[in-house]
CSV table of C-alpha atoms and ligand atoms in Angstrom, one decimal:
chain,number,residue,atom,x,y,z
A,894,UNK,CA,10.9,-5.9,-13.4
A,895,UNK,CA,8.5,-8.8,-11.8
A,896,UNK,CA,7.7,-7.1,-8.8
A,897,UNK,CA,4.8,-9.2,-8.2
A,898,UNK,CA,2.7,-11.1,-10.2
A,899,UNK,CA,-0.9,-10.5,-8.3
A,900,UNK,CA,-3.6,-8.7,-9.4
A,901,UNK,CA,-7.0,-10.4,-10.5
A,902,UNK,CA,-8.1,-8.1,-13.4
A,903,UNK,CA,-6.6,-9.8,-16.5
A,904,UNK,CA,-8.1,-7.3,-18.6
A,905,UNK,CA,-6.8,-4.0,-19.0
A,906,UNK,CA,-10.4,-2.4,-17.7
A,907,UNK,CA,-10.8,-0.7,-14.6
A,908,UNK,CA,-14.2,-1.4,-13.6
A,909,UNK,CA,-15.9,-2.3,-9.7
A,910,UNK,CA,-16.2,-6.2,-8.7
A,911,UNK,CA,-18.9,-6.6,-6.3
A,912,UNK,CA,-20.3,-9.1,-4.2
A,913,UNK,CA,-16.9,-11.4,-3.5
A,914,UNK,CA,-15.7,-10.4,-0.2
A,915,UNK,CA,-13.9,-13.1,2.1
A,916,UNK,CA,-15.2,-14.4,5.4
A,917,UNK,CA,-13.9,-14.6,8.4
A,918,UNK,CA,-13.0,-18.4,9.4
A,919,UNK,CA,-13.6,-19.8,13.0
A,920,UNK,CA,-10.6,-21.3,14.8
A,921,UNK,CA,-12.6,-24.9,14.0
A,922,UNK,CA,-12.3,-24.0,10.2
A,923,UNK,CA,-16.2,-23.6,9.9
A,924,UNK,CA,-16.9,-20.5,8.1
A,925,UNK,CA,-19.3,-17.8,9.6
A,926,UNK,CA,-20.3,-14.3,8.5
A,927,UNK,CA,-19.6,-11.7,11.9
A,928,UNK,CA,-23.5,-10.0,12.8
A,929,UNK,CA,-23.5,-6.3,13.1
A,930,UNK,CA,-23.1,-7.0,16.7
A,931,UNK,CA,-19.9,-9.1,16.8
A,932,UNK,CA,-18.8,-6.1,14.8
A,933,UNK,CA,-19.6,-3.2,17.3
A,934,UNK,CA,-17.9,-5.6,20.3
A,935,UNK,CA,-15.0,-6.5,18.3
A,936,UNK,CA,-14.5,-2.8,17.2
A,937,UNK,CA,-15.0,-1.7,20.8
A,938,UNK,CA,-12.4,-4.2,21.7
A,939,UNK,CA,-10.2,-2.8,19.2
A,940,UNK,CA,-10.7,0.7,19.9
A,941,UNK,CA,-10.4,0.3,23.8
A,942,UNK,CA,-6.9,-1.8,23.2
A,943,UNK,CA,-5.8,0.9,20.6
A,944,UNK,CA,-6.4,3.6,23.2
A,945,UNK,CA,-4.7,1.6,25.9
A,946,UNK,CA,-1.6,1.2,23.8
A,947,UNK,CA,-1.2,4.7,22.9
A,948,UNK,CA,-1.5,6.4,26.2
A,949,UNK,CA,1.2,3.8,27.6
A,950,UNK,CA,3.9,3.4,24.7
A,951,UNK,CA,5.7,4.9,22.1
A,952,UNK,CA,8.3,4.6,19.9
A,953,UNK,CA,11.3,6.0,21.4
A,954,UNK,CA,11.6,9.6,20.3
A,955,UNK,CA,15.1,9.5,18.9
A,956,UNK,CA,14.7,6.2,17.1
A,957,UNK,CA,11.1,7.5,15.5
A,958,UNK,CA,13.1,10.8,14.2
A,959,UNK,CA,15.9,9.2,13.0
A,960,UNK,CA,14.0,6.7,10.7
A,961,UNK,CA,11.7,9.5,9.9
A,962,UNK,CA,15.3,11.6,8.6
A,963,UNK,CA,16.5,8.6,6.8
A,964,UNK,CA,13.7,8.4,4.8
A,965,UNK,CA,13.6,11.8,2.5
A,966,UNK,CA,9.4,11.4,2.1
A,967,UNK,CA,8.9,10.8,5.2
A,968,UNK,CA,11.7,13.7,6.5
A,969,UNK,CA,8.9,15.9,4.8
A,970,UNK,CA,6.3,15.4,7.2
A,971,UNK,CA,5.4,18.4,9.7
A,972,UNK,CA,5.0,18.0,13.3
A,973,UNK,CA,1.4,16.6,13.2
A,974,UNK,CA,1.5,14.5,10.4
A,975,UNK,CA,4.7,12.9,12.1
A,976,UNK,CA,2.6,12.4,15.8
A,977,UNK,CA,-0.6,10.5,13.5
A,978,UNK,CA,2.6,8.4,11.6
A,979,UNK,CA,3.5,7.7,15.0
A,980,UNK,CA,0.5,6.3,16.6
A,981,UNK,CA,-0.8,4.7,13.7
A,982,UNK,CA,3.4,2.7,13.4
A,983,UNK,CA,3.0,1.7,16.5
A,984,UNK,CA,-0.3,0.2,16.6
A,985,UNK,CA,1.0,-1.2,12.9
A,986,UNK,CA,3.6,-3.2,15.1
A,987,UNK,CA,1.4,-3.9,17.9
A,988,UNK,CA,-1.0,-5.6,15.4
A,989,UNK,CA,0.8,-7.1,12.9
A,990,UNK,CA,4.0,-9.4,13.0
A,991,UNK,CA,7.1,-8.6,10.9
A,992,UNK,CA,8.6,-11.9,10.6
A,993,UNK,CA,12.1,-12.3,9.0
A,994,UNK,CA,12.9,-14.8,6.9
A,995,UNK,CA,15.8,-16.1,4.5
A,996,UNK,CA,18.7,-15.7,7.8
A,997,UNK,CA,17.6,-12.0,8.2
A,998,UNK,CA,17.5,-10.2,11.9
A,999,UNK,CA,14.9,-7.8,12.3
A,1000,UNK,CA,16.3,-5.3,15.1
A,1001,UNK,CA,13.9,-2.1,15.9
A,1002,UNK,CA,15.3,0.1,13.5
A,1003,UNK,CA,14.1,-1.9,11.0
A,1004,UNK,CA,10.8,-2.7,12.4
A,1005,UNK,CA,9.9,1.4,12.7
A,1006,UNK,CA,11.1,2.3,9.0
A,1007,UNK,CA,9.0,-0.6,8.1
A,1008,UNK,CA,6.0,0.6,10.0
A,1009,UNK,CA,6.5,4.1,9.0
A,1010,UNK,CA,6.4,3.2,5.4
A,1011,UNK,CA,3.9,1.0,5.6
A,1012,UNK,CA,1.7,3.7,7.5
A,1013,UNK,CA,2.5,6.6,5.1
A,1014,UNK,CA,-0.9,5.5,2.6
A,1015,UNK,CA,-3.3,5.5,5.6
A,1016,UNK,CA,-1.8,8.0,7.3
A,1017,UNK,CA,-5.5,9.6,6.5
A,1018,UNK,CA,-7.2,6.5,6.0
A,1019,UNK,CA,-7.1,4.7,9.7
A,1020,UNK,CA,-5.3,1.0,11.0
A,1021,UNK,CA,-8.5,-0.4,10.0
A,1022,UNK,CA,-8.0,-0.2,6.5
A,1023,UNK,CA,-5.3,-2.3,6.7
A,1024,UNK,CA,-7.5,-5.3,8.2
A,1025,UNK,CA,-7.5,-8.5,6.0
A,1026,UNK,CA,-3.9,-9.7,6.9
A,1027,UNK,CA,-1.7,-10.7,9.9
A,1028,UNK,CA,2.1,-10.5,9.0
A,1029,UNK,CA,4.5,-9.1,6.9
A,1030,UNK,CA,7.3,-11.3,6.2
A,1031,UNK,CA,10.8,-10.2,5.2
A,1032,UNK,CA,13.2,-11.4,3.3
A,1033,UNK,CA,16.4,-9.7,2.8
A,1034,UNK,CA,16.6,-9.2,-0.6
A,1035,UNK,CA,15.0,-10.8,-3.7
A,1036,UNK,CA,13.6,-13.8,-3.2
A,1037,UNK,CA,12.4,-17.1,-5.6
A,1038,UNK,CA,8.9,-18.2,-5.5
A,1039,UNK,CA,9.8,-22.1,-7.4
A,1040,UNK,CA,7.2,-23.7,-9.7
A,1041,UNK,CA,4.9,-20.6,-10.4
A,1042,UNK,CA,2.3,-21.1,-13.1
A,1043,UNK,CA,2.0,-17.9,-15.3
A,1044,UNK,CA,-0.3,-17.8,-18.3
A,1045,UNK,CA,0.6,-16.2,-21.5
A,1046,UNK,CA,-1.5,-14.4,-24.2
A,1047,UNK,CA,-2.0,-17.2,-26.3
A,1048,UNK,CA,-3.2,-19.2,-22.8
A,1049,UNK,CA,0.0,-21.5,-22.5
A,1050,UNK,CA,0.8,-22.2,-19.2
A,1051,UNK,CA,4.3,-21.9,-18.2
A,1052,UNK,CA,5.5,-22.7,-14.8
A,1053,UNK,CA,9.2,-21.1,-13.4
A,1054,UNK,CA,10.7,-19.4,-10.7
A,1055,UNK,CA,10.0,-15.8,-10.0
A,1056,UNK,CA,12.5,-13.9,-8.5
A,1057,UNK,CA,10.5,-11.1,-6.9
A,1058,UNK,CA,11.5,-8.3,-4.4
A,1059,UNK,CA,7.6,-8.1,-3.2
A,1060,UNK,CA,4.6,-9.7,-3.1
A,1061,UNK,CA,0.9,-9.6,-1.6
A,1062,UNK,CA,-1.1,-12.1,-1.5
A,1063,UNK,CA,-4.6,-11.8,-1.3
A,1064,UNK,CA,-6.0,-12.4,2.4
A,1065,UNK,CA,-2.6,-13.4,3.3
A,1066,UNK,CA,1.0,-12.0,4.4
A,1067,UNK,CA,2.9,-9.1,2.7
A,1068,UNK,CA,5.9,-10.0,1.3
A,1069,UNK,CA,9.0,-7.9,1.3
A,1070,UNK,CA,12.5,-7.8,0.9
A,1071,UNK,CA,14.7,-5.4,3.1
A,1072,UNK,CA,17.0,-4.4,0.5
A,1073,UNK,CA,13.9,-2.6,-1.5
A,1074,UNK,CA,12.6,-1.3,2.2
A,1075,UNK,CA,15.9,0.2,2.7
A,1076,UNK,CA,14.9,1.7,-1.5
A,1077,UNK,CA,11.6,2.9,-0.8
A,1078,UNK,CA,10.4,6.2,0.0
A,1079,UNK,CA,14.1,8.0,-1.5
A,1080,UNK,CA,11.9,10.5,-4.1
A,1081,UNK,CA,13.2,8.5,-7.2
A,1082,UNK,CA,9.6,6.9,-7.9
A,1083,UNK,CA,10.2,3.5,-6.7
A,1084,UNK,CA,8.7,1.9,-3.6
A,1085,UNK,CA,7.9,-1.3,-2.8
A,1086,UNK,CA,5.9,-1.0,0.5
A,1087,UNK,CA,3.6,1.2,-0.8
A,1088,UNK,CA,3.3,-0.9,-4.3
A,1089,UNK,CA,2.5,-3.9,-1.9
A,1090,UNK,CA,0.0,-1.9,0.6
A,1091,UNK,CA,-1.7,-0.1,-1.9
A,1092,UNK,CA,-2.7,-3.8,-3.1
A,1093,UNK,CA,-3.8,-4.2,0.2
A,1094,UNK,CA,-5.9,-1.3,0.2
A,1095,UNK,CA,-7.2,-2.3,-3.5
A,1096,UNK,CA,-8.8,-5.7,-1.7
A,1097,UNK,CA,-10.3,-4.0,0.7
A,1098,UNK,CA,-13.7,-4.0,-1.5
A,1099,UNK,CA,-12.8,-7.7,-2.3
A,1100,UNK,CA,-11.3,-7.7,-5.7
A,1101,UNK,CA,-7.5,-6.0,-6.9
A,1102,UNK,CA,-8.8,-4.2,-10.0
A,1103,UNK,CA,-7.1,-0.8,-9.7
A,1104,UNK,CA,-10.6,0.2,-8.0
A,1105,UNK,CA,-10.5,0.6,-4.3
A,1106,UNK,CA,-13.1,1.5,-2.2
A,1107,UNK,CA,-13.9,5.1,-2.6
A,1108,UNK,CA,-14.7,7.5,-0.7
A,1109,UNK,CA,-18.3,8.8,-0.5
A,1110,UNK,CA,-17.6,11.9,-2.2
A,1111,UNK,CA,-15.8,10.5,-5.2
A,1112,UNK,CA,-17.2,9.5,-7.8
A,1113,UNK,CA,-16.1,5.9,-9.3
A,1114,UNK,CA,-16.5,6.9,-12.7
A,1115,UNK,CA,-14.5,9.7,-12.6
A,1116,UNK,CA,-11.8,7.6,-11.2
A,1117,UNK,CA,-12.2,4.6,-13.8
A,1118,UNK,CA,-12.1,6.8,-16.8
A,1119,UNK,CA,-9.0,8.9,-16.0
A,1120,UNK,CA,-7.2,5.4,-14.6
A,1121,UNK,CA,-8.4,3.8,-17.9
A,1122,UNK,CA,-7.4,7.0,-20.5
A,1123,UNK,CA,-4.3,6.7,-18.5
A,1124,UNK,CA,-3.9,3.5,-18.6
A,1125,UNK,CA,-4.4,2.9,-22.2
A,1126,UNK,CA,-1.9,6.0,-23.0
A,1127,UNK,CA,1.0,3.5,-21.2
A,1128,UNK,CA,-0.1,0.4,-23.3
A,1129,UNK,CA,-0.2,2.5,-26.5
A,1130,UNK,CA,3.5,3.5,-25.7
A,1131,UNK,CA,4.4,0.5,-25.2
A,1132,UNK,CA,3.2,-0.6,-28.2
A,1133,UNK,CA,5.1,1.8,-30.0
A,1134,UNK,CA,8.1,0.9,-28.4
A,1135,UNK,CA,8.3,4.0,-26.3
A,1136,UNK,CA,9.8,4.4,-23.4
A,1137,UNK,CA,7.3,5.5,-20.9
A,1138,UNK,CA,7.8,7.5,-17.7
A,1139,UNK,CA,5.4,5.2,-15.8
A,1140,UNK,CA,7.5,1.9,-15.2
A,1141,UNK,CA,5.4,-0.6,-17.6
A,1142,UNK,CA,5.4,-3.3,-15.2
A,1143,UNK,CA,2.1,-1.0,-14.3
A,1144,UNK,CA,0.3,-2.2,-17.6
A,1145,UNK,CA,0.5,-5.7,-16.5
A,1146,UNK,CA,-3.0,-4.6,-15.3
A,1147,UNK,CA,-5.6,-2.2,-13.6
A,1148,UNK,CA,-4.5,-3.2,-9.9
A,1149,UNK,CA,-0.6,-2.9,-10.9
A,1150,UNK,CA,-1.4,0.6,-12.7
A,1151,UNK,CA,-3.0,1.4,-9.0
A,1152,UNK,CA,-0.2,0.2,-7.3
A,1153,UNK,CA,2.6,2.0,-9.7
A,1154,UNK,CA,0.7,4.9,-9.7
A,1155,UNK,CA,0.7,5.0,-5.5
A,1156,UNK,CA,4.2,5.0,-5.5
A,1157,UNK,CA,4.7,7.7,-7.9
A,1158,UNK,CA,2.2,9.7,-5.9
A,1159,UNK,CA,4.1,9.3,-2.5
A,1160,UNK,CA,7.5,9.2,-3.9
A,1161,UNK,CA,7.5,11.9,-7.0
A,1162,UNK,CA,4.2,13.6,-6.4
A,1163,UNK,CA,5.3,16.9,-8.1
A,1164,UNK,CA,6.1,15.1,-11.2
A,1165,UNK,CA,2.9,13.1,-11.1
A,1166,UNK,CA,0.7,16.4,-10.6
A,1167,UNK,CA,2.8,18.0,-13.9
A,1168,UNK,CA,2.7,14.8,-16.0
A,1169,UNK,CA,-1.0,13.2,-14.7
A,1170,UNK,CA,-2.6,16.1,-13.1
A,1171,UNK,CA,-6.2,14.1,-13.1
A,1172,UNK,CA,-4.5,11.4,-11.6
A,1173,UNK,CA,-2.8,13.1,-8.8
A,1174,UNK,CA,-6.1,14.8,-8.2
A,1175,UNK,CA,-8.0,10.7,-7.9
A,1176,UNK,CA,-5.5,9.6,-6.0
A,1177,UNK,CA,-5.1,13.0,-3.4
A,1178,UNK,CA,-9.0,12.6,-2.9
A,1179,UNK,CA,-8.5,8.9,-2.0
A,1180,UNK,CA,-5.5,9.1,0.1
A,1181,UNK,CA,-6.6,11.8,1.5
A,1182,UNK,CA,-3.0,13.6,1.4
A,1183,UNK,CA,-1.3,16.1,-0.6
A,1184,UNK,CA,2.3,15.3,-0.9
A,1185,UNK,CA,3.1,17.4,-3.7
A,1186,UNK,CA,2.3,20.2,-1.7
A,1187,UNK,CA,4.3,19.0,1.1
A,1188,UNK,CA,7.3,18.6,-1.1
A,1189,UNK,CA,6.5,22.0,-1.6
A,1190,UNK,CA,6.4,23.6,1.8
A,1191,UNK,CA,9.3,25.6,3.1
A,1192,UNK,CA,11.1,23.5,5.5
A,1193,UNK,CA,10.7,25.0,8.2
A,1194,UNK,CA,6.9,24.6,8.3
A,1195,UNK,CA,7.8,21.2,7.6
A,1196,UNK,CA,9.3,20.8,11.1
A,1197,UNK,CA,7.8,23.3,13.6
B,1246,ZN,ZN1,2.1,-5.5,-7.7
């Protein structure tokens, strides 16, 4: 299924890209980088708004449990977890613009799921990780991107319409459609949001190559080497006409493996730890989260 046809790496290697971050632009267009100064002010800013926001607002406490119920993943956070999802939704809403598009209506419900989800991969991680991009637009169910160019493996250009149900563009908007929201997070393995986030999160270091910025006590070449043996394993059955358990849209390349492989973690995690058990480990240290183990959890830790 195209789901999206991003994704930089055109090899199938996982490996770090360094030295190719964006800059910030000027409202005149001239670009500038930010000094270490502008940075502690603007962060200041940030932090003194964020803290404002919280200690005023919140999402109404019925419609915040009800979207979290809806959603089986998210159902399975405990009381804690569900307070940081909270704050961190609705300083996702206060900082980013949801913007329908294609005749849809965006009413609250909508909004909070689409936080909530969205929220679930930092939930560990912070807002800040998220910075790079202003709006998520929605669409409410597949839509056509006319006249795309896509390159073959003999290097022919061919240019068609993808039909795609969500995309991320690199320093730009999200792209989703509602009708794959309203899929996501359901414990069968597919989720859109956090296929299209987890790109997000991949950029963060400049570069989608199935390589995001790790933390300081991981070790990248741990992480390239199981993503790659893993990686290759999905090609080979492929090639062999298998049919994988990992959806092969993920060996399009390294930063779709990454993004496959995030939504396997948060939406099947027991069966990623059984089948890919280095793999759940990589991506538990990265996210920060266990979510095997809360699938695991008697419910009524879950909730109290
Ligand atoms: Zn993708």
């Amino acid at each position: 299924m195209a789901r999206d046809p991003r994704g930089n790496a055109a090899t199938g290697t996982f490996r770090v890209v360094s030295g190719r971050r964006s800059r910030l632009r000027t409202s005149r267009g001239a670009a500038r980088r930010l000094s270490l100064y502008d940075w502690r002010v603007f962060g200041l800013i940030r932090t003194r708004r964020r803290r404002r926001i919280l200690a005023t607002e919140s999402i109404a406490s019925e419609l915040w449990e009800t979207t979290l119920d809806a959603v089986p993943v998210l159902a399975l956070l405990d009381s804690g977890e569900r307070g940081r999802l909270h704050d961190l939704s609705l300083l996702f809403l206060h900082e980013k613009r949801l913007e329908p598009a294609g005749g849809l209506e965006l009413d609250d419900a909508m909004r909070v799921r689409i936080a909530a989800l969205a929220c679930l991969p930092i939930l560990e991680l912070g807002l800040d990780c998220y910075d790079g991009f202003a709006s998520v637009i929605v669409y409410p169910d597949e839509f056509v991107v006319p006249g795309r160019e896509q390159v073959d493996e003999a290097g022919v250009v061919h240019v068609g319409d993808d039909v795609l149900s969500g995309e991320s563009w690199d320093f730009g908007p999200v792209i989703l459609a509602w009708e794959d929201i309203e899929a996501s997070g359901q414990g069968d393995g597919y989720n859109v949001v956090a296929h299209e986030f987890a790109h997000k999160l991949d950029l963060l270091d400049g570069s989608v190559n199935g390589v995001p910025a790790l933390h300081r006590d991981m070790r990248v070449d741990e992480w390239t080497a199981v993503f790659q043996d893993a990686y290759d394993e999905l090609v080979e059955q492929i090639e062999r006409g298998e049919e994988p358990w990992i959806d092969p849209y993920a060996a399009e390349n390294p930063g779709e493996f990454f993004a496959v492989c995030t939504e396997l973690f948060f939406d099947v995690p027991i069966d990623l730890q059984i089948a890919y058990p280095a793999l759940y480990r990589q991506l538990a240290a990265y996210y920060r989260q266990d979510p095997a183990a809360r699938m695991r959890r008697p419910r009524d830790r879950r909730v109290s």
